[in-house]
């Protein structure tokens, strides 16, 4: 991520712009103001920011109209947008997400919430930019191959880029930790796959598919997903639906990455002894990719802060993972995890 990320703040009320500058400037962000939707589009013609804070209610061109133009322009379609609004209903939020909104911030602004959401989305944007750079390198590498092979490779890579970013932003980064979470999951799975000597192609597809493991959480109400405490039985049954929801979202693709992501989304909560959900699969009947994601997802959840818990001490985390060998986790994956412990801890430390 750049040392000084650029935030475009679009609001027709000068006091709101001043407040955003007062909050974001000292945090290391450069705020570019725009007092209308038209002015915002003029700014974007000259400079592309890392994030846009967009007011909904503005004269002449409201926030939704601006957002539609942003998503229709290839130059701006992947820039994260936080709507500055009082929208609170689920239907309104779904409508905004469908229009291309990434997150919401209610007025009056809370400084802590603002900074948390901005950090999360800027981090996701940086991850997306890294993937675009990877696509550019890929195009160079295949330039000397046949046109048919080049088209096939680029189609798969572009499908991945479009899907991973759009699905991750819609379902994952509801807190400041999740943007880094999806990157860590990718990196962890690659370490495990290399350790157990899986084929390079499988390892690459797993790296690309793994971040979509929890895409189904987009269908889980905030009251359940963000509850700051233990879920009751009814809430837990609602939460468990995210596996099937994720598989349904990803179903039907002809792209290998998305097909693997569908399997992972559905089965990464299955357990080696058959006590997991939603299918109760046991042992080798659980897809290999899901067995890998299962252990690294639990590890990352344990070391991370969540609405319902503080990070666990590493000693306790390792104890839980070892206790899960042969019950929750494939014993081969547990061995590979601990054989790669130093590398995994380095990834966790460097990608907070």
Coordinates of C-alpha atoms in Angstrom, one line a residue:
X1 CA 0.0 0.0 0.0
X2 CA 1.2 3.5 -0.8
X3 CA 2.6 5.6 2.1
X4 CA -0.1 8.2 1.5
X5 CA -3.3 6.9 0.2
X6 CA -5.7 9.3 -1.6
X7 CA -9.3 9.7 -0.5
X8 CA -11.8 11.5 -2.7
X9 CA -14.5 13.1 -0.4
X10 CA -17.7 14.0 -2.2
X11 CA -20.2 16.1 -0.1
X12 CA -22.1 19.3 -0.8
X13 CA -21.8 20.4 2.8
X14 CA -18.4 22.1 3.5
X15 CA -18.5 21.2 7.2
X16 CA -18.6 17.5 6.4
X17 CA -15.6 17.8 4.1
X18 CA -13.7 19.7 6.8
X19 CA -14.6 17.0 9.4
X20 CA -13.4 14.2 7.1
X21 CA -10.1 16.1 6.4
X22 CA -9.7 16.6 10.2
X23 CA -10.1 12.9 10.9
X24 CA -8.2 11.4 7.9
X25 CA -5.4 13.9 7.4
X26 CA -3.6 13.1 10.7
X27 CA -4.1 9.4 10.0
X28 CA -1.8 9.7 6.9
X29 CA -4.4 10.0 4.1
X30 CA -4.5 12.8 1.5
X31 CA -8.1 14.0 1.2
X32 CA -9.2 15.5 -2.2
X33 CA -12.5 17.4 -1.8
X34 CA -15.4 17.6 -4.2
X35 CA -18.6 19.6 -3.4
X36 CA -20.8 17.9 -6.1
X37 CA -21.1 14.8 -8.2
X38 CA -20.1 16.7 -11.3
X39 CA -16.9 18.0 -9.5
X40 CA -16.1 14.5 -8.4
X41 CA -16.2 13.2 -12.0
X42 CA -13.9 16.1 -13.0
X43 CA -11.4 15.1 -10.3
X44 CA -11.5 11.5 -11.4
X45 CA -10.7 12.4 -14.9
X46 CA -7.4 13.7 -13.6
X47 CA -6.6 11.5 -10.6
X48 CA -7.7 8.1 -9.5
X49 CA -8.0 7.8 -5.7
X50 CA -7.7 4.7 -3.5
X51 CA -11.1 5.2 -2.0
X52 CA -14.2 7.4 -2.5
X53 CA -16.4 8.7 0.3
X54 CA -19.7 9.6 -1.5
X55 CA -22.6 11.5 -0.1
X56 CA -26.0 10.2 -1.2
X57 CA -28.2 13.4 -1.1
X58 CA -26.7 16.1 -3.3
X59 CA -28.3 18.6 -5.7
X60 CA -28.4 17.9 -9.5
X61 CA -26.5 14.6 -9.3
X62 CA -27.1 12.4 -6.3
X63 CA -24.7 9.7 -4.9
X64 CA -26.4 6.8 -6.7
X65 CA -26.1 8.6 -10.1
X66 CA -22.4 9.2 -9.5
X67 CA -22.0 5.6 -8.4
X68 CA -23.6 4.2 -11.6
X69 CA -21.2 6.3 -13.7
X70 CA -18.2 5.0 -11.6
X71 CA -19.2 1.4 -12.1
X72 CA -19.8 1.9 -15.8
X73 CA -16.3 3.3 -16.4
X74 CA -13.5 0.7 -16.5
X75 CA -11.1 3.3 -15.0
X76 CA -13.1 3.6 -11.8
X77 CA -15.2 0.5 -11.6
X78 CA -13.0 -1.1 -8.9
X79 CA -12.4 1.9 -6.7
X80 CA -14.0 1.2 -3.3
X81 CA -16.9 3.5 -2.4
X82 CA -18.3 4.2 1.0
X83 CA -21.7 5.8 0.9
X84 CA -22.2 8.7 3.4
X85 CA -25.8 8.1 4.3
X86 CA -28.4 7.4 6.9
X87 CA -29.4 4.1 5.2
X88 CA -30.1 1.5 7.8
X89 CA -32.7 -1.0 6.4
X90 CA -31.5 -4.3 4.9
X91 CA -33.4 -3.6 1.6
X92 CA -31.7 -0.2 1.2
X93 CA -28.3 -1.7 1.9
X94 CA -28.9 -4.5 -0.6
X95 CA -30.0 -1.9 -3.2
X96 CA -26.8 0.1 -2.6
X97 CA -24.6 -3.0 -2.8
X98 CA -26.3 -4.0 -6.1
X99 CA -25.6 -0.5 -7.4
X100 CA -21.9 -1.0 -6.6
X101 CA -21.5 0.4 -3.1
X102 CA -18.9 -1.3 -0.9
X103 CA -19.7 0.0 2.5
X104 CA -21.8 2.5 4.5
X105 CA -21.1 5.3 7.0
X106 CA -23.9 7.0 8.8
X107 CA -23.8 10.7 9.6
X108 CA -22.7 12.1 12.0
X109 CA -19.4 10.4 11.5
X110 CA -17.7 8.4 14.3
X111 CA -13.9 8.9 14.0
X112 CA -13.0 5.4 15.1
X113 CA -15.6 3.7 12.8
X114 CA -14.5 6.0 9.9
X115 CA -10.8 5.1 10.2
X116 CA -11.5 1.4 10.6
X117 CA -13.7 1.2 7.5
X118 CA -11.3 3.4 5.5
X119 CA -8.3 1.3 6.5
X120 CA -10.1 -1.9 5.6
X121 CA -11.2 -0.8 2.1
X122 CA -7.8 0.8 1.3
X123 CA -6.2 -2.5 2.2
X124 CA -8.6 -4.4 -0.1
X125 CA -7.9 -1.9 -2.9
X126 CA -4.1 -2.5 -2.5
X127 CA -4.8 -6.3 -2.7
X128 CA -6.8 -5.7 -5.9
X129 CA -4.0 -3.6 -7.4
X130 CA -1.5 -6.4 -6.7
X131 CA -3.8 -8.8 -8.5
X132 CA -4.1 -6.4 -11.5
X133 CA -0.3 -6.2 -11.6
X134 CA -0.2 -10.0 -11.6
X135 CA -2.5 -10.0 -14.6
X136 CA -0.3 -7.6 -16.4
X137 CA 2.8 -9.8 -15.8
X138 CA 0.8 -12.8 -16.9
X139 CA -0.1 -11.1 -20.2
X140 CA 3.6 -10.4 -20.8
X141 CA 4.5 -14.0 -20.1
X142 CA 2.0 -15.5 -22.5
X143 CA 2.6 -12.9 -25.3
X144 CA 4.8 -15.4 -27.2
X145 CA 2.4 -18.3 -26.9
X146 CA -0.4 -19.1 -29.3
X147 CA -3.4 -16.8 -29.5
X148 CA -5.8 -19.6 -28.4
X149 CA -3.8 -20.4 -25.3
X150 CA -3.4 -16.7 -24.5
X151 CA -7.1 -16.1 -24.6
X152 CA -7.8 -19.1 -22.4
X153 CA -5.4 -18.1 -19.7
X154 CA -6.5 -14.5 -19.7
X155 CA -10.1 -15.4 -19.5
X156 CA -9.5 -17.5 -16.4
X157 CA -7.3 -14.9 -14.7
X158 CA -9.7 -12.1 -15.5
X159 CA -12.7 -14.1 -14.2
X160 CA -10.7 -14.6 -11.0
X161 CA -9.9 -10.9 -10.6
X162 CA -13.4 -9.8 -11.2
X163 CA -15.0 -12.4 -8.9
X164 CA -12.6 -12.3 -6.0
X165 CA -12.7 -8.5 -5.6
X166 CA -16.5 -8.1 -6.1
X167 CA -17.4 -11.0 -3.8
X168 CA -14.8 -10.3 -1.2
X169 CA -15.9 -6.6 -0.9
X170 CA -19.6 -7.6 -0.7
X171 CA -19.2 -10.2 2.0
X172 CA -15.9 -10.0 3.8
X173 CA -14.7 -6.6 4.9
X174 CA -17.2 -5.6 7.6
X175 CA -14.4 -5.0 10.0
X176 CA -10.9 -3.6 9.8
X177 CA -9.3 -7.1 10.0
X178 CA -11.0 -8.9 7.1
X179 CA -9.1 -7.3 4.2
X180 CA -5.9 -8.7 5.4
X181 CA -7.7 -12.0 6.4
X182 CA -8.5 -13.0 2.8
X183 CA -4.9 -12.3 1.8
X184 CA -3.5 -14.3 4.7
X185 CA -5.8 -17.3 3.9
X186 CA -4.4 -17.3 0.3
X187 CA -0.9 -17.3 1.5
X188 CA -1.4 -19.9 4.2
X189 CA -3.0 -22.3 1.8
X190 CA -0.1 -22.0 -0.6
X191 CA 2.3 -22.8 2.1
X192 CA 0.4 -26.0 3.1
X193 CA -0.1 -27.0 -0.5
X194 CA 3.7 -26.7 -1.2
X195 CA 4.5 -28.6 2.0
X196 CA 2.4 -31.6 1.0
X197 CA 3.8 -31.4 -2.6
X198 CA 0.6 -30.7 -4.5
X199 CA 0.9 -30.0 -8.2
X200 CA 1.8 -26.4 -9.1
X201 CA -1.5 -25.9 -11.0
X202 CA -3.6 -27.1 -8.1
X203 CA -1.7 -24.9 -5.7
X204 CA -2.2 -21.8 -7.9
X205 CA -5.9 -22.4 -8.3
X206 CA -6.3 -23.0 -4.5
X207 CA -4.4 -19.7 -3.8
X208 CA -6.9 -17.9 -6.0
X209 CA -10.1 -19.7 -4.8
X210 CA -9.5 -19.7 -1.1
X211 CA -10.4 -16.1 -0.3
X212 CA -14.0 -16.8 -1.4
X213 CA -14.5 -19.4 1.3
X214 CA -16.9 -17.3 3.3
X215 CA -18.7 -15.4 0.5
X216 CA -22.0 -16.8 1.7
X217 CA -21.8 -14.5 4.8
X218 CA -23.3 -11.8 2.6
X219 CA -26.6 -13.6 3.2
X220 CA -26.2 -13.6 7.0
X221 CA -27.9 -10.7 9.0
X222 CA -25.6 -8.3 10.7
X223 CA -27.3 -9.0 14.0
X224 CA -26.0 -12.6 13.8
X225 CA -22.7 -12.0 12.0
X226 CA -21.5 -9.2 14.2
X227 CA -23.1 -10.3 17.5
X228 CA -20.6 -9.4 20.3
X229 CA -21.1 -12.6 22.1
X230 CA -21.9 -16.3 21.8
X231 CA -24.7 -17.2 19.4
X232 CA -27.7 -19.0 20.6
X233 CA -28.9 -22.2 18.9
X234 CA -31.3 -20.4 16.5
X235 CA -28.6 -17.9 15.6
X236 CA -26.0 -20.6 15.1
X237 CA -28.3 -22.4 12.6
X238 CA -28.6 -19.1 10.7
X239 CA -24.9 -18.7 10.7
X240 CA -24.3 -22.2 9.4
X241 CA -26.3 -21.4 6.3
X242 CA -23.4 -19.3 4.9
X243 CA -21.8 -22.4 3.5
X244 CA -24.8 -23.3 1.3
X245 CA -25.4 -19.7 0.4
X246 CA -21.8 -19.3 -0.8
X247 CA -22.0 -22.5 -2.9
X248 CA -25.2 -21.2 -4.5
X249 CA -23.6 -17.9 -5.3
X250 CA -20.7 -19.5 -7.0
X251 CA -22.6 -22.4 -8.7
X252 CA -22.6 -23.0 -12.4
X253 CA -19.3 -21.4 -13.5
X254 CA -17.1 -23.0 -16.2
X255 CA -14.0 -21.4 -14.7
X256 CA -11.8 -23.8 -12.7
X257 CA -11.1 -21.2 -10.0
X258 CA -14.8 -20.6 -9.4
X259 CA -15.6 -24.3 -9.4
X260 CA -13.0 -24.9 -6.7
X261 CA -14.2 -21.9 -4.8
X262 CA -17.8 -23.3 -4.8
X263 CA -16.5 -26.6 -3.3
X264 CA -14.5 -24.8 -0.7
X265 CA -17.4 -22.5 0.3
X266 CA -19.7 -25.5 0.7
X267 CA -17.4 -27.8 2.6
X268 CA -14.7 -25.9 4.5
X269 CA -16.7 -26.4 7.7
X270 CA -16.8 -30.2 7.3
X271 CA -14.8 -32.1 9.9
X272 CA -12.5 -35.1 9.5
X273 CA -14.7 -37.2 11.9
X274 CA -17.9 -36.4 10.0
X275 CA -19.3 -34.0 12.7
X276 CA -19.1 -30.9 10.5
X277 CA -21.7 -29.1 8.3
X278 CA -23.6 -28.8 6.1
X279 CA -23.2 -32.3 4.6
X280 CA -21.6 -34.3 7.4
X281 CA -18.8 -35.5 5.1
X282 CA -16.0 -37.6 6.7
X283 CA -12.3 -38.2 6.0
X284 CA -11.2 -38.2 2.4
X285 CA -14.8 -37.5 1.2
X286 CA -14.1 -33.9 2.2
X287 CA -12.4 -32.1 -0.8
X288 CA -8.7 -31.7 -0.4
X289 CA -8.9 -27.9 -0.9
X290 CA -11.4 -27.7 1.9
X291 CA -9.3 -29.7 4.3
X292 CA -6.5 -27.2 3.7
X293 CA -8.7 -24.2 4.1
X294 CA -10.3 -25.6 7.2
X295 CA -7.1 -25.6 9.4
X296 CA -5.8 -22.2 8.2
X297 CA -9.2 -20.6 8.5
X298 CA -9.5 -21.8 12.1
X299 CA -5.9 -20.7 12.9
X300 CA -6.5 -17.2 11.5
X301 CA -9.8 -16.8 13.3
X302 CA -8.2 -17.8 16.6
X303 CA -5.3 -15.3 16.3
X304 CA -7.6 -12.5 15.1
X305 CA -10.0 -10.2 17.0
X306 CA -13.6 -10.7 16.1
X307 CA -16.8 -9.0 17.4
X308 CA -17.3 -11.8 19.8
X309 CA -13.7 -12.5 21.0
X310 CA -10.2 -11.2 21.5
X311 CA -7.2 -12.9 19.9
X312 CA -6.1 -16.1 21.6
X313 CA -2.5 -16.5 22.8
X314 CA -0.4 -18.6 20.3
X315 CA 0.2 -21.3 22.9
X316 CA -3.6 -21.8 23.2
X317 CA -4.1 -21.6 19.4
X318 CA -1.6 -24.4 18.8
X319 CA -3.1 -26.5 21.6
X320 CA -6.6 -26.2 19.9
X321 CA -5.2 -27.2 16.5
X322 CA -3.4 -30.2 17.9
X323 CA -6.5 -31.3 19.8
X324 CA -8.4 -31.2 16.5
X325 CA -6.1 -33.7 14.8
X326 CA -8.1 -36.6 13.6
X327 CA -11.4 -35.1 14.7
X328 CA -11.8 -31.6 13.2
X329 CA -8.8 -31.7 10.9
X330 CA -7.1 -34.1 8.5
X331 CA -4.0 -35.4 10.4
X332 CA -1.9 -34.8 7.3
X333 CA -2.9 -31.1 7.3
X334 CA -2.1 -30.7 11.0
X335 CA 1.4 -32.1 10.4
X336 CA 1.9 -29.9 7.4
X337 CA 0.8 -26.9 9.4
X338 CA 3.2 -27.4 12.2
X339 CA 6.0 -28.3 9.8
X340 CA 5.4 -24.9 8.3
X341 CA 4.8 -23.1 11.5
X342 CA 7.5 -20.5 11.2
X343 CA 6.5 -19.5 7.7
X344 CA 2.9 -19.3 8.6
X345 CA 3.6 -17.1 11.6
X346 CA 5.7 -14.8 9.4
X347 CA 2.8 -14.4 7.0
X348 CA 0.5 -13.6 10.0
X349 CA 2.9 -11.0 11.3
X350 CA 3.6 -9.3 7.9
X351 CA 0.0 -9.1 6.8
X352 CA -2.0 -7.7 9.7

